[in-house]
Amino acid sequence: MGEHELITALQELLTPRGDRVVRWVGDDAAVVRARPVQVVSVDQMVDGVHFRLDLPGVTAGDVGHRAMAAALSDLAAMAADAGEAYVTLALPEGLPGEAVLELVAAMEALAAATGTTIAGGDVTRGPVLMVGVTVVGWADEESALLGRDGARPGDLVGVTGPLGGAGAGLALLDGRVDPAAHGIPAATVAALARAHLRPEPRLALGRALRAAGAGALMDVSDGVATDAGHLARASAVDVEIALADLPLAPGLDTVCAALGVDAAEHAATAGDDYELLLTAPPRAAAAMPATVTWIGRVHPAATPGDGRLRVVGPDGAPRALAGYRHAVG
Amino acid sequence: MGEHELITALQELLTPRGDRVVRWVGDDAAVVRARPVQVVSVDQMVDGVHFRLDLPGVTAGDVGHRAMAAALSDLAAMAADAGEAYVTLALPEGLPGEAVLELVAAMEALAAATGTTIAGGDVTRGPVLMVGVTVVGWADEESALLGRDGARPGDLVGVTGPLGGAGAGLALLDGRVDPAAHGIPAATVAALARAHLRPEPRLALGRALRAAGAGALMDVSDGVATDAGHLARASAVDVEIALADLPLAPGLDTVCAALGVDAAEHAATAGDDYELLLTAPPRAAAAMPATVTWIGRVHPAATPGDGRLRVVGPDGAPRALAGYRHAVG
């Protein structure tokens, strides 16, 4: 497949949604009718750094889905409506055109599921596969958005779903854990691999959390131990999280036993789950979506102006987490 | 310089401009007060494909400037006002932190010169230096923008400045032409190298062309022979360009003589000049900015619905251009 043929085939995969996109593929730039407040995030994923296309069980479609999901997750984390996505691809020589089409088709499928229009892009050669995604979200007013800086002392801290599944899935995919040797059922393997390869951006949930009275919101991309620390600093509060209260992905215990690591610590540090981390005043807790699990509480900063994360172990004692984010490969 | 230290140093280089950017670096996404119509373009440049950082005379600052200029040029080509830029960097192991700071400082300098705010980004590791730039421009109404589809039979075709300089500069930088062996003065070498490394996005000129009555507009990134063909197809007209009328960059003749190529053909095909290509009705020509050179004319499509480019040589005969865009390296 030649370069021109590939670009044409890629464009044919894409569909504009709604009436906001006035010009798109085929001019110098896309033209979009704006809403009053624009939300923008950029993300890139590099083969060998953020994913490994050479692993058995990893497809180009997985890479496309995950890159688009990670970018859209940043819009979910602001409680914004998804709008448009712009995609850059650097393609190494050996990558077949069919794989590129599969990658973009998976992006387009997730775009369709979230009401996003892929409205432009740039395709070049490169030494390894790199996928860049710029997402644009919209809101009607600034107050409809949530940031990391809205946590207040007395708030509860919650997450929208189980943690650690993506990290465990990666350990299965990259061969650090052999499921046969540890008696891990095929269905568990498939579910954990899927948590890593096909995360879902929580766009509707982000808006529901704001409507229900959440004060701060962000997505869990680096693991709650890192991300809750960012939230604490941005809000200038101390955030206390109880390891024993973290919701663990089903099957995480068996994979962590095989890895010889503590499941709750893994859940706090492995990252890439793309659930949402929120804070809310206790009076708002009852109105929150049922998927929220409460994992901690917000305190005044012990050092005023310098917010910190405190992690508490099952024994009630402070726990220092050595881990933080597992690197791929 | 550690990763965290580098990110902090990069953020300290950046300044928000105006009051449109509500949230930026440090949250999940940037938040910007929108104007009614948004214009978006994404561009990426890869070491070894779009530039070569190993060439003597090429600095990291040149790479940053050129990537930002190419992206902003797409906004100029729509006659939009520049708004925000979002930058992705993939950094190879051996690249010193100082080079990364120089790269981003050059981007910030061009952003400052054009009223652009660098409002976010993503920095990761990668096998080679890759720079991605998403630019967002704004307009108050759709009719304030120009596309490639506005050329009409009878229009004149113009360009905003000399062509071929960037391609000649690259030939000097990558050693295909030895200036000493061909008696090319140092000032000419410097000016041509600068045309390649430090192109200027024609943002003010783009808006002036629209105000003066231009009908179609695009930037000359792939060379007029390619770009005017895109314009012809988008407008469903035939575009005739006279090689003899192309404005040649000063010194281009000596470099092309050394390369053994025709200077006008080189000017038509080398690309990367980032001047603007426009069409306008003859009655509007007198009001156009003085830098515009008229190089051709628009005709009805010989095959209705299928616009084509026709290049005419100095002898008045049709000329097929073998060349098209020189690849780097």
XYZ file of C-alpha atoms in Angstrom:
658
model
C 0.000 0.000 0.000
C 1.535 3.325 -1.094
C 1.527 6.440 1.086
C -1.165 8.200 -0.924
C -3.320 5.062 -1.010
C -2.920 4.654 2.763
C -3.913 8.260 3.523
C -6.998 7.914 1.318
C -7.955 4.634 3.007
C -7.486 6.214 6.450
C -9.698 9.164 5.539
C -12.406 6.791 4.350
C -12.545 5.254 7.834
C -13.544 8.568 9.406
C -17.004 10.082 9.852
C -17.814 13.594 11.099
C -20.399 13.655 13.917
C -22.869 16.461 14.551
C -22.711 19.796 12.758
C -19.786 21.393 14.578
C -17.037 20.441 12.117
C -17.207 22.864 9.174
C -13.944 21.898 7.430
C -11.778 18.906 8.221
C -9.466 16.496 6.390
C -8.277 18.028 3.112
C -7.641 21.671 3.987
C -4.683 23.280 5.786
C -6.572 23.061 9.075
C -9.881 21.895 10.500
C -12.569 24.496 11.204
C -14.977 23.850 14.057
C -17.908 25.862 15.458
C -16.874 26.476 19.042
C -18.797 26.348 22.290
C -17.867 28.977 24.910
C -15.175 27.011 26.764
C -12.608 24.754 25.128
C -10.674 21.962 26.886
C -7.514 20.568 25.233
C -5.159 17.727 26.051
C -2.300 16.136 24.098
C -0.897 12.651 24.646
C 1.604 10.562 22.794
C 2.469 6.877 23.001
C 5.727 5.421 21.699
C 6.369 1.760 20.865
C 8.751 0.348 23.461
C 7.954 3.094 25.968
C 4.166 3.107 26.408
C 3.268 -0.125 24.649
C 4.953 -3.041 22.929
C 3.493 -4.020 19.604
C 5.785 -7.066 19.527
C 4.056 -8.762 22.490
C 1.811 -11.723 21.652
C -1.801 -10.662 22.133
C -1.182 -6.964 21.418
C -2.725 -5.703 18.164
C -2.433 -2.407 16.334
C -6.114 -1.916 17.168
C -5.266 -2.144 20.864
C -2.603 0.551 20.424
C -5.044 2.873 18.654
C -7.812 2.306 21.176
C -5.537 2.850 24.150
C -4.004 6.065 22.777
C -7.448 7.506 22.049
C -8.795 6.322 25.426
C -5.913 7.890 27.357
C -6.449 11.237 25.612
C -10.237 11.217 26.070
C -9.711 10.269 29.725
C -8.186 13.725 30.246
C -11.449 15.275 29.049
C -13.403 12.967 31.376
C -11.134 14.181 34.182
C -12.315 17.765 33.563
C -16.019 16.754 33.261
C -15.971 18.120 29.699
C -17.979 16.928 26.697
C -15.814 15.210 24.082
C -15.558 17.138 20.815
C -12.811 16.487 18.267
C -9.602 14.465 18.093
C -6.533 15.071 15.912
C -4.163 12.166 15.345
C -0.467 12.048 14.444
C 1.136 8.789 13.373
C 4.838 8.060 12.842
C 5.029 4.793 10.920
C 8.119 2.566 10.746
C 8.999 0.922 7.418
C 7.980 -2.612 8.270
C 4.494 -1.847 9.562
C 1.877 -3.127 7.077
C -0.770 -0.694 5.850
C -3.422 -3.104 7.157
C -2.091 -2.651 10.704
C -2.306 1.136 10.337
C -5.899 0.853 9.139
C -6.730 -1.431 12.088
C -5.172 1.103 14.479
C -7.189 4.001 13.088
C -10.384 1.912 12.843
C -10.124 1.212 16.589
C -9.647 4.932 17.244
C -12.671 5.723 15.107
C -14.773 3.082 16.918
C -13.986 4.687 20.279
C -14.573 8.134 18.772
C -17.999 6.960 17.582
C -18.827 5.484 20.998
C -17.996 8.781 22.722
C -19.429 11.245 20.175
C -15.955 12.393 19.139
C -15.030 13.422 15.568
C -11.506 12.649 14.346
C -11.157 15.907 12.434
C -7.558 15.913 11.248
C -4.105 14.463 11.541
C -0.599 14.085 10.222
C 1.041 10.863 9.028
C 4.808 10.636 8.589
C 7.572 8.076 8.554
C 9.450 7.368 11.784
C 11.844 4.860 13.344
C 9.115 3.266 15.528
C 5.356 3.498 15.776
C 4.317 6.652 17.616
C 0.738 7.704 18.117
C -0.131 11.247 19.158
C -3.659 12.317 20.019
C -4.868 15.853 20.649
C -8.402 15.935 22.035
C -10.647 18.967 22.247
C -13.603 18.994 24.620
C -16.218 21.645 25.237
C -18.332 23.136 27.976
C -20.841 25.987 28.100
C -19.192 27.710 31.054
C -15.994 27.468 33.078
C -17.940 26.463 36.186
C -19.111 23.307 34.396
C -15.541 21.965 34.561
C -13.623 20.408 37.444
C -9.879 20.583 38.090
C -7.416 19.092 40.523
C -7.602 22.106 42.787
C -11.111 21.716 44.187
C -10.426 19.414 47.184
C -11.347 20.820 50.620
C -10.614 19.548 54.138
C -13.363 17.188 55.242
C -14.030 15.894 51.703
C -14.151 12.192 50.981
C -11.810 10.747 48.338
C -13.207 8.228 45.861
C -12.397 6.264 42.717
C -14.824 5.166 40.018
C -13.727 1.568 39.556
C -11.288 -1.217 40.344
C -7.563 -0.491 40.293
C -4.489 -2.511 39.372
C -6.093 -4.459 36.540
C -4.127 -2.710 33.794
C -0.809 -3.285 35.563
C -1.631 -6.944 36.149
C -2.711 -7.311 32.534
C 0.650 -5.925 31.404
C 2.498 -8.422 33.636
C 0.567 -11.237 31.928
C 1.092 -9.830 28.430
C 4.832 -9.214 28.788
C 5.428 -12.659 30.319
C 6.426 -11.620 33.833
C 3.636 -13.913 35.044
C 2.900 -17.291 33.407
C -0.801 -17.970 33.992
C -0.424 -21.746 33.501
C 2.280 -21.991 36.164
C 0.087 -20.139 38.655
C -3.295 -21.614 37.777
C -4.794 -18.317 36.638
C -7.997 -19.000 34.655
C -8.155 -17.945 31.004
C -11.120 -15.659 31.693
C -9.120 -13.768 34.340
C -6.161 -13.452 31.974
C -8.415 -12.099 29.238
C -10.143 -9.603 31.559
C -6.854 -8.252 32.952
C -5.251 -8.026 29.502
C -8.331 -6.148 28.366
C -8.010 -3.734 31.314
C -4.540 -2.861 30.012
C -5.270 -2.823 26.278
C -8.796 -1.454 26.103
C -9.389 1.042 28.929
C -12.621 3.038 28.714
C -12.578 6.821 29.142
C -15.139 7.706 31.832
C -16.680 10.675 30.035
C -20.297 10.220 31.145
C -19.157 9.380 34.649
C -17.041 12.544 34.851
C -20.077 14.697 34.049
C -22.241 12.696 36.482
C -19.700 13.231 39.271
C -19.709 16.969 38.690
C -23.518 17.055 38.665
C -23.545 15.106 41.943
C -21.269 17.637 43.635
C -17.669 16.421 43.214
C -15.144 19.159 44.046
C -11.908 17.898 42.471
C -11.498 15.432 39.644
C -8.602 13.832 37.756
C -7.924 10.549 36.023
C -5.815 7.732 37.458
C -3.126 7.367 34.815
C 0.006 7.075 36.959
C -1.617 5.210 39.893
C -3.478 6.785 42.826
C -0.273 7.041 44.875
C 1.129 9.469 42.308
C -2.096 11.048 41.108
C -3.572 11.724 44.548
C -0.272 13.424 45.374
C -0.771 15.757 42.375
C -4.297 16.483 43.573
C -3.065 17.206 47.111
C -0.469 19.684 45.827
C -2.894 21.400 43.418
C -5.509 21.804 46.168
C -2.961 22.577 48.934
C -4.491 19.928 51.205
C -3.312 16.634 52.643
C -4.981 13.602 51.094
C -5.127 10.407 53.144
C -5.746 7.135 51.342
C -6.340 3.768 53.046
C -4.698 0.899 51.165
C -7.266 -1.512 52.662
C -10.109 0.426 51.030
C -8.791 0.374 47.450
C -11.105 -1.551 45.123
C -9.001 -4.321 43.555
C -9.520 -5.624 40.030
C -10.890 -9.231 40.044
C -8.000 -11.696 39.766
C -5.431 -9.103 40.847
C -4.599 -11.143 43.969
C -3.447 -14.184 41.979
C -1.241 -12.136 39.631
C 0.277 -10.168 42.529
C 0.948 -13.410 44.429
C 2.805 -14.680 41.369
C 4.744 -11.383 41.143
C 5.465 -11.524 44.885
C 4.026 -8.029 45.457
C 1.267 -6.723 47.709
C -1.973 -6.440 45.726
C -3.122 -3.179 47.326
C 0.289 -1.552 46.832
C 0.253 -2.712 43.214
C -3.246 -1.262 42.778
C -2.018 2.066 44.193
C 1.053 2.338 41.990
C 0.689 0.400 38.723
C -1.340 3.049 36.880
C -2.981 3.057 33.438
C -6.412 2.143 34.825
C -7.990 5.413 33.612
C -10.622 5.406 36.322
C -11.425 8.804 37.844
C -10.221 10.048 41.225
C -12.566 12.500 42.938
C -13.200 14.373 46.117
C -16.632 15.345 47.407
C -18.112 16.691 50.623
C -19.676 13.906 52.735
C -23.197 15.309 52.197
C -22.780 14.692 48.438
C -21.585 11.109 48.837
C -25.022 9.497 48.839
C -25.870 11.055 45.449
C -22.704 9.766 43.740
C -22.859 7.068 41.038
C -22.868 3.550 42.511
C -19.492 2.651 40.980
C -17.671 5.069 43.332
C -15.643 3.482 46.146
C -14.517 5.754 48.987
C -10.827 5.284 49.695
C -9.803 8.228 51.854
C -10.327 11.672 53.208
C -9.009 15.225 52.778
C -7.301 17.029 55.686
C -5.889 20.534 56.101
C -2.275 20.575 54.922
C 0.045 19.813 57.843
C 2.457 22.272 56.224
C 0.176 25.119 55.091
C 0.335 25.635 51.320
C 2.221 22.374 50.761
C -0.305 19.580 50.227
C 0.895 15.983 50.620
C -0.376 12.463 50.153
C -0.504 10.133 53.149
C -1.003 6.427 52.538
C -2.229 4.332 55.479
C -1.658 0.565 55.597
C -4.184 -2.022 56.810
C -2.574 -1.765 60.270
C -3.438 1.941 60.447
C 0.231 2.960 60.204
C 1.635 5.281 57.495
C 2.974 3.328 54.525
C 5.734 4.541 52.222
C 5.193 3.179 48.730
C 8.441 2.245 47.039
C 6.863 1.396 43.736
C 5.200 4.054 41.654
C 4.389 3.488 38.032
C 5.784 0.394 36.337
C 7.552 1.211 33.107
C 6.707 -0.896 30.082
C 9.301 -3.374 28.865
C 19.046 17.054 34.445
C 16.334 14.658 35.733
C 12.933 14.275 34.091
C 11.091 16.186 36.797
C 13.689 18.963 36.806
C 13.480 19.223 33.004
C 9.681 19.474 32.991
C 9.809 22.197 35.646
C 12.477 24.104 33.695
C 10.411 23.811 30.498
C 7.296 25.162 32.212
C 9.274 28.121 33.517
C 10.080 29.108 29.919
C 6.415 29.558 29.068
C 4.193 32.618 29.505
C 0.425 32.799 28.968
C -0.670 35.680 26.705
C -3.973 37.516 26.976
C -6.831 36.359 29.181
C -8.131 33.447 27.120
C -6.201 30.649 28.857
C -8.019 29.817 32.118
C -6.137 26.635 33.074
C -2.981 25.332 31.451
C 0.142 23.382 32.441
C -0.500 21.405 35.638
C -4.052 20.108 35.221
C -5.369 17.167 33.160
C -6.127 19.532 30.289
C -5.912 23.188 29.331
C -9.073 25.310 29.534
C -9.448 28.210 27.096
C -12.214 30.764 26.585
C -13.281 30.188 22.991
C -14.134 32.549 20.166
C -16.955 31.468 17.845
C -14.890 29.582 15.257
C -11.923 27.365 16.050
C -9.168 26.385 13.564
C -6.917 23.406 14.378
C -3.861 21.886 12.735
C -1.419 19.199 13.886
C 2.116 18.715 12.577
C 4.967 16.496 13.610
C 8.651 16.507 12.699
C 10.925 13.511 13.149
C 14.732 13.593 13.300
C 16.087 11.981 10.137
C 12.821 12.507 8.250
C 11.972 16.223 8.516
C 15.235 17.546 9.915
C 18.700 16.340 10.845
C 19.963 17.471 14.196
C 23.366 15.925 13.373
C 24.097 18.415 10.560
C 26.673 21.109 11.346
C 24.850 24.425 11.712
C 21.542 22.892 12.821
C 20.632 23.618 16.454
C 17.845 22.337 18.680
C 16.508 25.887 18.621
C 16.198 25.672 14.832
C 14.220 22.437 15.187
C 11.825 24.001 17.690
C 11.369 27.182 15.653
C 10.748 25.293 12.434
C 8.191 22.899 13.968
C 6.265 25.794 15.523
C 6.515 27.858 12.312
C 5.203 25.014 10.147
C 2.217 24.520 12.439
C 1.414 28.249 12.678
C 1.750 28.489 8.895
C -1.370 26.322 8.620
C -3.282 28.962 10.616
C -1.868 31.701 8.364
C -3.111 29.649 5.407
C -6.678 29.899 6.765
C -6.366 33.637 7.574
C -7.020 32.773 11.240
C -5.708 34.521 14.347
C -3.150 32.426 16.234
C -4.351 31.271 19.641
C -2.727 28.390 21.512
C -0.123 25.721 20.792
C 0.300 22.311 22.455
C 3.665 20.587 22.131
C 4.668 16.924 22.315
C 8.318 15.945 22.578
C 9.834 12.468 22.313
C 13.374 12.730 23.664
C 16.164 10.226 22.929
C 18.483 9.240 25.707
C 21.569 11.143 24.608
C 19.924 14.531 24.095
C 21.096 16.974 26.790
C 18.468 18.807 28.829
C 20.037 22.079 27.681
C 19.202 21.227 24.049
C 15.586 20.537 25.006
C 15.381 23.886 26.787
C 16.866 25.627 23.733
C 14.296 23.909 21.507
C 11.360 25.007 23.661
C 12.783 28.519 24.172
C 12.833 28.978 20.378
C 9.215 27.781 20.211
C 8.268 30.206 22.969
C 10.050 33.087 21.191
C 8.041 32.459 18.013
C 4.884 32.046 20.099
C 5.577 35.429 21.704
C 6.195 37.051 18.316
C 2.862 35.774 16.988
C 0.683 36.213 20.086
C 0.434 32.461 20.641
C 0.304 30.821 24.096
C 1.961 27.415 24.510
C -0.756 26.061 26.780
C 0.154 22.423 27.292
C 2.178 19.463 26.166
C 3.456 15.968 26.749
C 7.102 14.930 27.127
C 8.143 11.285 26.826
C 11.163 9.200 25.983
C 11.598 8.022 22.388
C 14.190 6.509 20.069
C 14.794 9.802 18.214
C 13.789 13.425 18.692
C 10.219 13.981 17.575
C 8.410 17.279 17.900
C 4.627 17.482 17.555
C 2.758 20.760 17.524
C -0.997 21.243 17.662
C -2.026 24.823 16.970
C -5.425 26.340 17.627
C -6.474 29.524 15.862
C -9.632 31.563 16.143
C -11.992 33.656 14.087
C -15.245 35.463 14.847
C -17.142 33.925 11.941
C -16.663 31.209 9.348
C -16.661 33.774 6.539
C -13.506 35.322 8.031
C -11.554 32.210 6.998
C -10.208 31.144 3.623
C -9.777 27.594 2.340
C -8.313 25.901 -0.703
C -11.683 25.735 -2.424
C -12.237 29.406 -3.201
C -10.434 29.727 -6.561
C -12.630 30.780 -9.516
C -11.902 30.874 -13.266
C -10.364 34.217 -14.198
C -8.604 34.621 -10.828
C -4.924 35.446 -10.663
C -2.579 33.132 -8.747
C 0.031 34.673 -6.454
C 2.660 33.870 -3.845
C 3.738 36.070 -0.954
C 7.501 35.733 -1.242
C 10.519 34.103 -2.878
C 10.537 30.355 -3.398
C 13.257 27.698 -3.365
C 15.343 29.255 -0.590
C 14.554 26.572 1.983
C 15.425 23.765 -0.422
C 18.684 25.474 -1.413
C 19.485 26.041 2.262
C 19.024 22.350 2.951
C 21.374 21.443 0.070
C 24.031 23.678 1.649
C 23.420 22.344 5.174
C 23.485 18.668 4.236
C 26.626 19.069 2.139
C 25.188 18.408 -1.338
C 26.606 21.783 -2.330
C 30.014 23.005 -1.137
C 29.844 26.814 -1.139
C 33.653 27.202 -1.311
C 33.906 25.031 -4.418
C 31.221 27.097 -6.156
C 32.166 30.539 -4.906
C 28.901 31.104 -3.026
C 29.302 34.059 -0.626
C 28.937 33.438 3.102
C 26.028 35.897 3.332
C 24.116 33.931 0.686
C 24.827 30.667 2.484
C 23.585 32.138 5.759
C 20.418 33.585 4.208
C 19.518 30.328 2.447
C 20.253 28.217 5.544
C 18.047 30.599 7.496
C 15.234 30.178 4.942
C 15.317 26.451 5.714
C 15.844 26.610 9.478
C 13.875 29.686 10.489
C 10.833 30.126 8.229
C 8.329 32.769 9.324
C 4.620 31.955 9.467
C 2.765 34.608 7.446
C -0.056 35.156 9.924
C -0.526 38.922 9.444
C -0.136 38.531 5.700
C -2.815 35.807 5.605
C -5.333 38.132 7.255
C -4.281 41.026 4.979
C -4.816 38.865 1.883
C -8.314 37.945 3.014
C -9.126 41.595 3.733
C -7.855 42.531 0.268
C -10.172 40.024 -1.419
C -8.227 36.772 -1.843
C -10.530 33.860 -2.704
C -8.390 30.784 -1.956
C -5.413 30.508 0.351
C -2.956 27.810 1.423
C 0.652 27.621 2.484
C 3.512 26.432 0.293
C 4.858 23.534 2.319
C 5.348 20.892 -0.381
C 6.292 23.288 -3.210
C 3.871 25.160 -5.480
C 3.868 22.332 -8.020
C 2.280 20.060 -5.421
C 0.348 22.643 -3.433
C -1.222 24.422 -6.402
C -2.367 20.975 -7.544
C -4.163 20.512 -4.205
C -5.763 23.931 -4.612
C -6.868 23.100 -8.170
C -8.524 19.862 -7.016
C -10.191 21.459 -3.982
C -11.594 24.300 -6.115
C -12.380 22.082 -9.151
C -10.545 24.472 -11.467
C -7.418 24.273 -13.590
C -4.518 26.320 -12.243
C -1.859 27.475 -14.689
C 1.516 28.508 -13.324
C 4.316 30.089 -15.366
C 7.765 28.872 -14.278
C 9.310 32.083 -15.622
C 7.171 34.159 -13.238
C 8.150 32.376 -10.005
C 9.995 34.700 -7.601
C 13.342 33.050 -6.871
C 15.156 33.337 -3.560
C 18.361 35.454 -3.861
C 21.334 33.162 -4.486
C 19.142 30.288 -5.616
C 20.673 30.372 -9.102
C 24.203 29.651 -7.851
C 23.090 26.722 -5.648
C 20.959 25.266 -8.421
C 23.843 25.600 -10.882
C 26.008 23.649 -8.440
C 23.253 21.023 -8.089
C 22.824 20.878 -11.855
C 19.095 21.589 -11.651
C 16.890 24.283 -13.132
C 16.346 27.067 -10.574
C 12.695 27.683 -11.426
C 11.872 23.962 -11.310
C 13.655 23.731 -7.980
C 11.659 26.715 -6.698
C 8.438 25.012 -7.778
C 9.167 21.663 -6.162
C 11.562 21.972 -3.214
C 8.971 23.076 -0.663
C 9.294 24.164 2.981
C 9.263 27.870 2.116
C 6.038 28.493 4.067
C 5.029 31.413 1.910
C 1.313 31.661 1.093
C -0.279 30.715 -2.230
C -3.414 32.674 -3.096
C -5.938 33.339 -5.779
C -7.774 36.629 -6.264
C -9.946 38.230 -8.933
C -7.952 40.667 -11.115
C -9.905 43.654 -9.731
C -8.538 42.845 -6.252
C -4.918 42.550 -7.401
C -4.034 46.218 -7.012
C -5.068 46.188 -3.317
C -2.897 43.186 -2.441
C 0.187 43.536 -0.207
C 3.286 44.520 -2.166
C 5.082 41.244 -1.410
C 2.678 39.308 -3.663
C 4.068 38.113 -6.997
C 1.577 36.950 -9.620
C 2.610 33.597 -11.058
C -0.418 32.278 -12.911
C -4.103 32.218 -13.609
C -7.179 30.087 -12.885
C -9.130 28.471 -15.741
C -12.300 26.408 -15.877
C -11.425 22.741 -15.378
C -10.791 21.088 -18.755
C -12.412 17.991 -17.238
C -15.376 19.397 -15.298
C -15.143 18.563 -11.593
C -11.532 17.411 -11.891
C -9.214 20.377 -11.321
C -5.611 20.068 -12.468
C -2.360 21.989 -12.330
C -0.701 23.063 -15.570
C 2.894 24.271 -15.443
C 4.123 26.343 -18.389
C 7.839 26.644 -19.163
C 9.615 29.827 -20.309
C 9.012 28.706 -23.911
C 5.244 28.752 -23.343
C 5.020 24.951 -23.645
C 3.583 22.708 -20.934
C 6.282 21.420 -18.585
C 6.067 18.158 -16.657
C 7.920 18.480 -13.360
C 9.756 15.305 -12.462
C 10.891 16.509 -9.084
C 8.415 17.256 -6.345
C 9.469 17.633 -2.732
C 13.043 16.729 -1.815
C 13.205 14.355 1.107
C 15.615 15.232 3.885
C 18.764 13.189 4.104
